[in-house]
PDB file of C-alpha atoms in Angstrom:
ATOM      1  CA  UNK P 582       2.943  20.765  19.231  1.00 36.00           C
ATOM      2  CA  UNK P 583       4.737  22.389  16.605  1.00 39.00           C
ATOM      3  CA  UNK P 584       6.079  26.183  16.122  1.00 44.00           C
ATOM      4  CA  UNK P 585       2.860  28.541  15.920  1.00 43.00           C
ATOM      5  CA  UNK P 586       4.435  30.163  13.208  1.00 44.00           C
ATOM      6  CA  UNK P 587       5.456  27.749  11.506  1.00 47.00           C
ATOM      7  CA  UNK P 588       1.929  26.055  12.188  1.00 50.00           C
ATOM      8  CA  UNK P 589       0.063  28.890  10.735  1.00 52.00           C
ATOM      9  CA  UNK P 590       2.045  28.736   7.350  1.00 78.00           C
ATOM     10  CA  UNK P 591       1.594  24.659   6.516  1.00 91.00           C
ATOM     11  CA  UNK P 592      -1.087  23.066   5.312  1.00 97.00           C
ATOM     12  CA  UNK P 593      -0.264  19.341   4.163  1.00 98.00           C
ATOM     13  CA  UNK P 594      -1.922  16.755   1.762  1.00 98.00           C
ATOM     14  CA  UNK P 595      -1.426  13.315   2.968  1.00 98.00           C
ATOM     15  CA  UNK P 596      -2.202  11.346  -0.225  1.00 97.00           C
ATOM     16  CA  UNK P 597      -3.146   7.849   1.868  1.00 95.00           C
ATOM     17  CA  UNK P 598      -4.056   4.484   1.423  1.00 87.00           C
ATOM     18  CA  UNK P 599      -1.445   2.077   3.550  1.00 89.00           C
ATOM     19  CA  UNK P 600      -1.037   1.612   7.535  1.00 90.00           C
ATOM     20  CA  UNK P 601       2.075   4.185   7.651  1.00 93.00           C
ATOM     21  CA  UNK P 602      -0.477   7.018   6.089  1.00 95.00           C
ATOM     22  CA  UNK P 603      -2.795   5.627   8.681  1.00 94.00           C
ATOM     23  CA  UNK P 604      -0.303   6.240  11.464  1.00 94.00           C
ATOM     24  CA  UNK P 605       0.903   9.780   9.992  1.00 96.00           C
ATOM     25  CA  UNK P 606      -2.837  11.056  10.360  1.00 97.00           C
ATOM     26  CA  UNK P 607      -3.025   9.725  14.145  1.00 96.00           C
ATOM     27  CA  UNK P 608       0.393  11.816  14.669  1.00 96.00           C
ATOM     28  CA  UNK P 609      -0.571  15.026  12.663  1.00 96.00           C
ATOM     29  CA  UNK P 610      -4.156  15.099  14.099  1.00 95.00           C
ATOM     30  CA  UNK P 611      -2.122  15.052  17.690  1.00 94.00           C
ATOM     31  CA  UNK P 612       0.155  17.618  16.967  1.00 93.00           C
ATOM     32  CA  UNK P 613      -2.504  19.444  15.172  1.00 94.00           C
ATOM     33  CA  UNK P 614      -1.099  20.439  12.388  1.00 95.00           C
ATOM     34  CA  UNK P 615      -3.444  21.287   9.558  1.00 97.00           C
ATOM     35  CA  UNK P 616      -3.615  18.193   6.861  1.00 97.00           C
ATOM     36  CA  UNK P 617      -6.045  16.619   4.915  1.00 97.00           C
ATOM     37  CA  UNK P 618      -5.803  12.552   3.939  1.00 97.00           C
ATOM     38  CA  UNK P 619      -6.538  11.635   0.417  1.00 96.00           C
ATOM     39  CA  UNK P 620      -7.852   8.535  -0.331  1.00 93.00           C
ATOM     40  CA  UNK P 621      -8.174   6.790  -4.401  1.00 86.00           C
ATOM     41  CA  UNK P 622     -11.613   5.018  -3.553  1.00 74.00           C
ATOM     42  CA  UNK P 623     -10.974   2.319  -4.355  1.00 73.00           C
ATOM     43  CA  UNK P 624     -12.105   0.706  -0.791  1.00 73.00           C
ATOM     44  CA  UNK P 625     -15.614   1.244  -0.386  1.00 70.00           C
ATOM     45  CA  UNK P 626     -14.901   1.001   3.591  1.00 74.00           C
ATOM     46  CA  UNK P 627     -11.259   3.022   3.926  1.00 82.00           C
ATOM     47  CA  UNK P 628     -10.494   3.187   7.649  1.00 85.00           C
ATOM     48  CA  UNK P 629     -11.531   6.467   9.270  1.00 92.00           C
ATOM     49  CA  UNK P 630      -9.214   9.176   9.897  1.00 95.00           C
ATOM     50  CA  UNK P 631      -8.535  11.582  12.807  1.00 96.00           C
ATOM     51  CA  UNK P 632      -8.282  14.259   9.572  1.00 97.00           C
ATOM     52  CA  UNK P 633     -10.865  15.866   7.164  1.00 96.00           C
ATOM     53  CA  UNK P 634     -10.784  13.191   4.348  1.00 96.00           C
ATOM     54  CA  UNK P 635     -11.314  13.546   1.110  1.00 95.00           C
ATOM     55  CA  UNK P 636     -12.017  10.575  -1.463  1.00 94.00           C
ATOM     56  CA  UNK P 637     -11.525  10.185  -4.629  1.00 92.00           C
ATOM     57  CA  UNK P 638      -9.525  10.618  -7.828  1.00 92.00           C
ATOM     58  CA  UNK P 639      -8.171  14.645  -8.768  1.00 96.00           C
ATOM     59  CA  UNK P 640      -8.363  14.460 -12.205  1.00 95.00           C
ATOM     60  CA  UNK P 641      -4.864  14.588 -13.603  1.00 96.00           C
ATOM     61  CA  UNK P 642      -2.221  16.389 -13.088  1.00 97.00           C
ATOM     62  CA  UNK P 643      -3.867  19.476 -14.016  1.00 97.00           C
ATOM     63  CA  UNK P 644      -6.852  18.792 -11.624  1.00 97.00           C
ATOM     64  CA  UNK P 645      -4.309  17.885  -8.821  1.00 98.00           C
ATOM     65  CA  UNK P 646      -2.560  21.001  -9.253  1.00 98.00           C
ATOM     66  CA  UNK P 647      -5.816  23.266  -9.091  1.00 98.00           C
ATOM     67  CA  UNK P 648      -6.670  21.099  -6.008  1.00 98.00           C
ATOM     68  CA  UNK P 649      -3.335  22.320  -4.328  1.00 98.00           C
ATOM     69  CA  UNK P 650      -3.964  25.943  -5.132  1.00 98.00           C
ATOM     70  CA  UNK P 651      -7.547  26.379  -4.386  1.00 97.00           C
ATOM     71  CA  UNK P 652      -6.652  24.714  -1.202  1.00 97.00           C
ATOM     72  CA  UNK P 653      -3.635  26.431  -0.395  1.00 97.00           C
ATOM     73  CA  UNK P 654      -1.296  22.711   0.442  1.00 98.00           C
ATOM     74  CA  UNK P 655       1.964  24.055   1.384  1.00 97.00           C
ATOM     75  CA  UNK P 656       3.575  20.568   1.860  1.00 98.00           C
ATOM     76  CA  UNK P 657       2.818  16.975   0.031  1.00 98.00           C
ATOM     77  CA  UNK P 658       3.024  13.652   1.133  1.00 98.00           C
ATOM     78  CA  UNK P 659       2.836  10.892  -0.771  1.00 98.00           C
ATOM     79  CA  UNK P 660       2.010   7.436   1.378  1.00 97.00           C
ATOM     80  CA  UNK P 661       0.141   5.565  -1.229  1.00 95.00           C
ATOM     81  CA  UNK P 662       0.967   1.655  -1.827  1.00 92.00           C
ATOM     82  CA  UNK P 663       3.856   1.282  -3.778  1.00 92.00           C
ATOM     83  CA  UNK P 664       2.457   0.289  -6.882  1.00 92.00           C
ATOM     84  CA  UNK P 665      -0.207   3.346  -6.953  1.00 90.00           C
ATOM     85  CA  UNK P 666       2.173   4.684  -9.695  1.00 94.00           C
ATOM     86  CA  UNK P 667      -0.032   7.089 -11.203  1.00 95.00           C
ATOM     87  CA  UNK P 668      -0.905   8.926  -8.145  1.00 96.00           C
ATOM     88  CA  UNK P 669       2.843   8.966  -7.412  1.00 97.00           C
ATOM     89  CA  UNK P 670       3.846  10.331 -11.063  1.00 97.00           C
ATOM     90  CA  UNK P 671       0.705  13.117 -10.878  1.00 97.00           C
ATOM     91  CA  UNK P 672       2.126  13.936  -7.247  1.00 98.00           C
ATOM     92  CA  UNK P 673       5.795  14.795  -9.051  1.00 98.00           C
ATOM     93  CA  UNK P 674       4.799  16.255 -11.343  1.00 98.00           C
ATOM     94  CA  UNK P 675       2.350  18.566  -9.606  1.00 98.00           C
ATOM     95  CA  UNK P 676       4.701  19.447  -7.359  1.00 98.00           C
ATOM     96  CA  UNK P 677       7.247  20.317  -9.848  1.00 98.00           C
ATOM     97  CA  UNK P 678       4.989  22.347 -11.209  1.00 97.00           C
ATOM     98  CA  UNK P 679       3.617  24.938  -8.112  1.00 98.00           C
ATOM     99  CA  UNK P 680       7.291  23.933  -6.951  1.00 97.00           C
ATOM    100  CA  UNK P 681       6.221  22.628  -3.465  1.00 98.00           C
ATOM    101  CA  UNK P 682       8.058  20.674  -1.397  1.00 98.00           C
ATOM    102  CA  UNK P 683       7.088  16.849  -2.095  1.00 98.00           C
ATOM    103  CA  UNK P 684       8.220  13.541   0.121  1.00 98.00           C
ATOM    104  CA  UNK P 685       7.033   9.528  -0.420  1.00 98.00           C
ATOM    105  CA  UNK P 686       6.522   7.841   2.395  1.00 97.00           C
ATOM    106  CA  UNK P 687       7.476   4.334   1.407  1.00 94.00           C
ATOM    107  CA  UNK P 688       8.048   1.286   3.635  1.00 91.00           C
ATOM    108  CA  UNK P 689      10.933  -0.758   2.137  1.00 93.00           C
ATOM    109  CA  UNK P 690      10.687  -3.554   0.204  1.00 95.00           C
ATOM    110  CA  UNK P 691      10.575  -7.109   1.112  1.00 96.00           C
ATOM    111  CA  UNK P 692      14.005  -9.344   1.146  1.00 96.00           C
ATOM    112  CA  UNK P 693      13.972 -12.950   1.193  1.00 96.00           C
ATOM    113  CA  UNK P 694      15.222 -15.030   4.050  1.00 95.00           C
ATOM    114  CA  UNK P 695      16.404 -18.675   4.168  1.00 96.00           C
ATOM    115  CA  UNK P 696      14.155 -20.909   3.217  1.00 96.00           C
ATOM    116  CA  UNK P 697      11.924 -18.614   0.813  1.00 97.00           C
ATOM    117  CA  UNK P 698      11.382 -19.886  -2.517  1.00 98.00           C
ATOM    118  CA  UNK P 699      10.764 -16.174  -4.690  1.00 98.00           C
ATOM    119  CA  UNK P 700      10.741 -15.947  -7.819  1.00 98.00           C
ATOM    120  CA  UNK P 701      10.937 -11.856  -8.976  1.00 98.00           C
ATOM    121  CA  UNK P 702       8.844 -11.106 -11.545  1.00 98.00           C
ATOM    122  CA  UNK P 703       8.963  -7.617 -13.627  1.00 97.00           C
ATOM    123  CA  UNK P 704       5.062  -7.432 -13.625  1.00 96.00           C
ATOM    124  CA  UNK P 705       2.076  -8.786 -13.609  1.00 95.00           C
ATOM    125  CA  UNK P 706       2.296 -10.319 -17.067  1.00 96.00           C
ATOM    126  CA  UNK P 707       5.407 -11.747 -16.580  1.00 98.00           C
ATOM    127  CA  UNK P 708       3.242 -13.196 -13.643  1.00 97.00           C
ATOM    128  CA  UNK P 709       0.990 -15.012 -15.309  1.00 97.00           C
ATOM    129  CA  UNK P 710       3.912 -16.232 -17.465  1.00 96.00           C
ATOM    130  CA  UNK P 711       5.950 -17.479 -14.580  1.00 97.00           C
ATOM    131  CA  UNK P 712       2.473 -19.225 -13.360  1.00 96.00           C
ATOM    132  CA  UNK P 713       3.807 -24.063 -13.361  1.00 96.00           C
ATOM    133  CA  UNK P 714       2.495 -25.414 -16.687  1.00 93.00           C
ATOM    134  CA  UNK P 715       0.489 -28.341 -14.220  1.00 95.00           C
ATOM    135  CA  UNK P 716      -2.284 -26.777 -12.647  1.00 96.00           C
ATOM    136  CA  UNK P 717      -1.776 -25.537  -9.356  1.00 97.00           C
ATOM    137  CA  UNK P 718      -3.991 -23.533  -6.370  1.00 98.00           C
ATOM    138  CA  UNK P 719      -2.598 -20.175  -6.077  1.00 98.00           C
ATOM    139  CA  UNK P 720      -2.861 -17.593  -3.629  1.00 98.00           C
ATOM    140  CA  UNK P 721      -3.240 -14.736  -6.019  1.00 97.00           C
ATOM    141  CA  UNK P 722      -2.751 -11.798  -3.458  1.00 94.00           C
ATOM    142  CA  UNK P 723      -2.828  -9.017  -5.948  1.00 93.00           C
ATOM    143  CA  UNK P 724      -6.065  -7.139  -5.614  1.00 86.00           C
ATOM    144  CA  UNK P 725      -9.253  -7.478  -7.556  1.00 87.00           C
ATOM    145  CA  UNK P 726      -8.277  -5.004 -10.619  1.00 86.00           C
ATOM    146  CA  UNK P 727      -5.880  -7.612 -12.394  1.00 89.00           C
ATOM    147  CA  UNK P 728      -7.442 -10.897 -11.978  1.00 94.00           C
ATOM    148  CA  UNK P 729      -8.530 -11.453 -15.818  1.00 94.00           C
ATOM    149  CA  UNK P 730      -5.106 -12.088 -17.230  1.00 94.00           C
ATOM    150  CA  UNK P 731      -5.077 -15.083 -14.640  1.00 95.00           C
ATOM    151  CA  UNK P 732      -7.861 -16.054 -15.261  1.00 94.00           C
ATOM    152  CA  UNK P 733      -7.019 -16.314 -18.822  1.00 92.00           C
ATOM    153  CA  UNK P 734      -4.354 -18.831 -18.041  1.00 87.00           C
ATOM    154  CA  UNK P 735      -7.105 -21.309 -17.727  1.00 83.00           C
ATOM    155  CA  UNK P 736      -5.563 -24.176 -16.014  1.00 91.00           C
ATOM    156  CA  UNK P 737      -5.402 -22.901 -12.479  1.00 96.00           C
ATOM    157  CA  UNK P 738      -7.396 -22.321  -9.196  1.00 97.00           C
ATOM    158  CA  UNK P 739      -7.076 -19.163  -7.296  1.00 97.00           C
ATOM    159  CA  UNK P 740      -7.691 -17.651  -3.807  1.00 97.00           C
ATOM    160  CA  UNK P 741      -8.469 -14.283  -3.702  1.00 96.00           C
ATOM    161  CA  UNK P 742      -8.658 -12.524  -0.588  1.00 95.00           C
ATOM    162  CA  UNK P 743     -10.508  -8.955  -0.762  1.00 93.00           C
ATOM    163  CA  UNK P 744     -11.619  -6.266   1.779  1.00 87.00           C
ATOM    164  CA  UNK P 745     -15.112  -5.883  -0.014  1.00 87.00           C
ATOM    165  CA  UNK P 746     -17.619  -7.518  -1.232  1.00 90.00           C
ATOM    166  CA  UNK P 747     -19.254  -7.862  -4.582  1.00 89.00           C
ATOM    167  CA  UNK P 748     -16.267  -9.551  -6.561  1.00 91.00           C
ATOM    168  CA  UNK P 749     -16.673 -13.106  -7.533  1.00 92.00           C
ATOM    169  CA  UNK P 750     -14.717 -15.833  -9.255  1.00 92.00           C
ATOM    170  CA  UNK P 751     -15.933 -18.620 -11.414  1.00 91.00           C
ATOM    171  CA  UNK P 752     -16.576 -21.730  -8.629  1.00 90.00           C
ATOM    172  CA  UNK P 753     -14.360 -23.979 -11.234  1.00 93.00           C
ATOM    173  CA  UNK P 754     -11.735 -21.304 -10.829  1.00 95.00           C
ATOM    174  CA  UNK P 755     -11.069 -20.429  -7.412  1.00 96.00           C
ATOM    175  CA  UNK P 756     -13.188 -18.328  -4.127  1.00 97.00           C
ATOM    176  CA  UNK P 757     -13.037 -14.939  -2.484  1.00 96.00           C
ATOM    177  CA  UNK P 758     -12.513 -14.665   1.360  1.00 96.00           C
ATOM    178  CA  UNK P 759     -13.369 -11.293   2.903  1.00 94.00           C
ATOM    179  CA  UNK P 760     -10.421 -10.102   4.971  1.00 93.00           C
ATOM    180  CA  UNK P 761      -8.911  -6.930   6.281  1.00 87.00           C
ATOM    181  CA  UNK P 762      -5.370  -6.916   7.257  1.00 83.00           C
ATOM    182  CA  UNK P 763      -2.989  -6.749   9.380  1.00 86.00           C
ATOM    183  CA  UNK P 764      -2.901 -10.539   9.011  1.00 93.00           C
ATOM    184  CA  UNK P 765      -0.779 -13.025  11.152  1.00 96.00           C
ATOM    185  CA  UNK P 766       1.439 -16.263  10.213  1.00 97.00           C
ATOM    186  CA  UNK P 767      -1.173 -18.422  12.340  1.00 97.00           C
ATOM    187  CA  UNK P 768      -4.065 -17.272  10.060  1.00 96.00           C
ATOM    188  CA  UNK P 769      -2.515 -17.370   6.702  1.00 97.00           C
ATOM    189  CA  UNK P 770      -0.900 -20.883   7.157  1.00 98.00           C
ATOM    190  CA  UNK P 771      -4.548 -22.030   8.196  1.00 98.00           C
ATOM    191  CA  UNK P 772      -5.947 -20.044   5.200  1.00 98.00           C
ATOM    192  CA  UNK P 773      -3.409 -21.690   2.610  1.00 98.00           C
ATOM    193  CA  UNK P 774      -3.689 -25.377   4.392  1.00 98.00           C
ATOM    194  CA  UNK P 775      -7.457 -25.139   3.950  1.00 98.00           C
ATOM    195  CA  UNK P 776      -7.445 -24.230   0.329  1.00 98.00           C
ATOM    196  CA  UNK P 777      -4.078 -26.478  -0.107  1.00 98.00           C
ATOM    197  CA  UNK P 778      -2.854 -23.694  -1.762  1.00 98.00           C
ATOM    198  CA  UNK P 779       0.760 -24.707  -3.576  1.00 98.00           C
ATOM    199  CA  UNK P 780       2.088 -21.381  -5.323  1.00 98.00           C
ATOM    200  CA  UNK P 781       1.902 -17.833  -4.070  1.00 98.00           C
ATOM    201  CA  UNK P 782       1.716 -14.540  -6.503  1.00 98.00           C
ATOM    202  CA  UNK P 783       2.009 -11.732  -4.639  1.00 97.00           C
ATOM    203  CA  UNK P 784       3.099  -7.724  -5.228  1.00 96.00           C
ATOM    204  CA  UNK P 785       6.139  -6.654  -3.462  1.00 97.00           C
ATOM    205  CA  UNK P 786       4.352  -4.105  -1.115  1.00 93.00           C
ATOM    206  CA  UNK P 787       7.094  -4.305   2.100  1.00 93.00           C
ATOM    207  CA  UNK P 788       5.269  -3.629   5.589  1.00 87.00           C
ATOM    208  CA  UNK P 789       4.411  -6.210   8.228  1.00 87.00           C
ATOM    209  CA  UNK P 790       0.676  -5.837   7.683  1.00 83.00           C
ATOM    210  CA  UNK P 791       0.524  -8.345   4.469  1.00 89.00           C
ATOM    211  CA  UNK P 792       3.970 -10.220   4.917  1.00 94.00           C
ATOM    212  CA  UNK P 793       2.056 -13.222   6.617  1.00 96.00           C
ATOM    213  CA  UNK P 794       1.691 -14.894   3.508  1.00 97.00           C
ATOM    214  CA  UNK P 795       5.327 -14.728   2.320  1.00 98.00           C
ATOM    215  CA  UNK P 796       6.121 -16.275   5.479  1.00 97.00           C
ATOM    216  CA  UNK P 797       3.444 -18.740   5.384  1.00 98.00           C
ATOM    217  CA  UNK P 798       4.372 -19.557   2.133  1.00 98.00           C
ATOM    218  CA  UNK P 799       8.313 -20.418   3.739  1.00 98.00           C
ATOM    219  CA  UNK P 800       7.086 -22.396   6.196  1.00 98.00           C
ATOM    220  CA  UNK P 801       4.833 -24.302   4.056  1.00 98.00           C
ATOM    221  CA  UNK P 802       7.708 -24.833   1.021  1.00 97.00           C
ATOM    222  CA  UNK P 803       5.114 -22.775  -1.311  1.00 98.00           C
ATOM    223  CA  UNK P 804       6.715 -21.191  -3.976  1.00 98.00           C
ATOM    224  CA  UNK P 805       6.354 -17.471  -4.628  1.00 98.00           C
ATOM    225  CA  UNK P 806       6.265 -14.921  -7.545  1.00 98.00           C
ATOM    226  CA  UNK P 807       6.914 -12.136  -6.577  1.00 98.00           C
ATOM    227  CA  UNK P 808       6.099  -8.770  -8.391  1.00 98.00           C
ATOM    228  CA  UNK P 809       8.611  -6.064  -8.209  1.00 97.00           C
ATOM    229  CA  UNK P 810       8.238  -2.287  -7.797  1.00 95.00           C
ATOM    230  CA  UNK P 811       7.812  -0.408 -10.856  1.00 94.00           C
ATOM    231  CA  UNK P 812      10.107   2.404 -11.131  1.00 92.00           C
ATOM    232  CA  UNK P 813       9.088   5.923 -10.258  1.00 94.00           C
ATOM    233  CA  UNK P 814      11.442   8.991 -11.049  1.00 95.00           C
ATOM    234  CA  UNK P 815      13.393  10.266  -7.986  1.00 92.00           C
ATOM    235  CA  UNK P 816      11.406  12.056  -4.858  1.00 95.00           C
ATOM    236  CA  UNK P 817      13.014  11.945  -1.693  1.00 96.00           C
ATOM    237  CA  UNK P 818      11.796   9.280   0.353  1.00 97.00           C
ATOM    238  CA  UNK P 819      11.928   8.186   3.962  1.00 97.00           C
ATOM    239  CA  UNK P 820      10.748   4.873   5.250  1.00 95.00           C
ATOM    240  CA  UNK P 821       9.499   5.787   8.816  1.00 94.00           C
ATOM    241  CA  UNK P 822       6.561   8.169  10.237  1.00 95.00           C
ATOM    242  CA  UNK P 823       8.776   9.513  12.158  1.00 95.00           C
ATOM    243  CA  UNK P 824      11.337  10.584   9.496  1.00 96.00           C
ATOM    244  CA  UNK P 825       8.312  12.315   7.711  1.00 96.00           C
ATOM    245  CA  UNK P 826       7.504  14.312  10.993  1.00 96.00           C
ATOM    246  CA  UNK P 827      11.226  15.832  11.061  1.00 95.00           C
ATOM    247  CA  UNK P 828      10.571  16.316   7.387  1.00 96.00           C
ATOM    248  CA  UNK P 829       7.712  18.563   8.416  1.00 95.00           C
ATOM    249  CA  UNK P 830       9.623  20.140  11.926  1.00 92.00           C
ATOM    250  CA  UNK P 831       7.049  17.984  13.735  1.00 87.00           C
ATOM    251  CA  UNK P 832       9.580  17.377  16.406  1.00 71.00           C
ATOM    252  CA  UNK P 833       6.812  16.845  19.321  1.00 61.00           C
ATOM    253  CA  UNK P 834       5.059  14.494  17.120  1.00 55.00           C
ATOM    254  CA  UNK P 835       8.164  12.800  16.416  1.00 56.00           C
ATOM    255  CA  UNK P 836       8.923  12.702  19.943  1.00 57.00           C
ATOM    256  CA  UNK P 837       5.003  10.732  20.913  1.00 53.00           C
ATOM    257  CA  UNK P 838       5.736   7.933  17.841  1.00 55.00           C
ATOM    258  CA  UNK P 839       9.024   7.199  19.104  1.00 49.00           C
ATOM    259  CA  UNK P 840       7.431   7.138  22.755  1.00 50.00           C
ATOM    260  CA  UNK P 841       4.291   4.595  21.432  1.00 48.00           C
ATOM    261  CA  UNK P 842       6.965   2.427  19.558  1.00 43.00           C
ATOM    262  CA  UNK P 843       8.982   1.888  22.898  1.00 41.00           C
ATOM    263  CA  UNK P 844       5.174   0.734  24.757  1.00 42.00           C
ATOM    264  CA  UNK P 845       4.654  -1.549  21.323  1.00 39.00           C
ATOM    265  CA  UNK P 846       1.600   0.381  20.040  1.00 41.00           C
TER     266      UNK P 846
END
């Protein structure tokens, strides 16, 4: 539990969408502290949450910053993916403006190890330009909003692997598997053996949840484009739950995540 005094004065908005936001929620439901989790909507099945939820964009900064008044949010904390830039730049911005305190949760970024075969990429049109000039069957692990420009390249087939339904590709083109992550090496290798994939695009999202592929990708001799972070003005950042929970004085809370990491949960 945390201070009652302290307790009584916070009120947090956990702007979610990644396992670590996931995680947050479990610890700030058990230390009760009084949060709500954000989602963008973009999942028409987001995982449940042990917090009052809210989904949805705010409209702006100026409807973000009305949001954190009406609601009285004391405390801000940004765990979206890494390339959910425009929630991240509102977030700064609103904050800046009601001058509240502000922290990104952000899991580092992936590094390559022997054996990987990356090639970094500035974004996703430099993507599709870094795409072989021979046809090839790429694991285009990028989400369903960007496809098109791909698509456009014309010469290549693509897997697509999407949490929900409804999105289809062009049979000549490439399929859609339904998936939800955290995904393992073992799957992923038999996922890119079946589709013989040969080239891997992927964003540079860190975790362990999605890595499977990069790793797949290694042990298959697959190369990979990878997409890197775009930049977002300074916020101070930590990289663990439990470095956002001593951001917060959480220190019980902080206390039960180290606890569950020791028993592997």
């Amino acid at each position: 539990m945390i201070d009652n005094q302290a307790s009584a004065m916070r009120r947090v908005l956990l702007l979610g969408g990644t396992t670590e936001a996931s995680q947050l929620a479990q610890a700030l439901a058990a230390a009760h502290v009084d949060a709500v989790f954000s989602y963008a909507g973009r999942t028409d099945t987001p995982v449940a949450q042990p917090l009052p939820t809210r989904i949805g964009g705010f409209g702006g900064v100026k409807g973000l910053s009305h949001y954190l008044r009406a609601e009285r949010i004391t405390h801000v904390i940004d765990a979206t993916h890494p390339f959910a830039t425009q929630m991240s730049l509102h977030a700064i911005q609103a904050c800046a403006q009601l001058d509240l305190p502000l922290l990104a949760l952000e899991r580092p970024a992936w590094q390559a190890q022997p054996g990987d075969r990356w090639q970094h990429v500035p974004d996703l049109a430099a993507a599709v330009a870094a795409l072989p000039a021979e046809p090839a069957r790429v694991f285009l692990a990028i989400g369903r909003q960007n496809v098109q420009p791909f698509l456009d390249a014309g010469r290549h087939w693509f897997l697509l692997r999407l949490v929900d339904p409804g999105f289809e590709l062009p049979t000549t083109q490439g399929t859609v598997v339904l998936d939800r992550g955290p995904f393992t090496l073992a799957n992923d290798l038999a996922l890119m053996r079946e589709h013989r994939i040969t080239h891997v695009v992927a964003k540079n999202a860190g975790g362990v949840g999605a890595r499977a592929k990069l790793d797949a990708a290694r042990a298959l001799g697959c190369p990979v484009i990878l997409i890197d972070r775009p930049a977002i003005p300074h916020r101070p950042t930590v990289a663990t739950v439990a470095q956002a929970l001593q951001w917060l004085g959480v220190t019980q809370a902080v206390r039960g995540v180290h606890a569950a990491t020791e028993r592997g949960v």
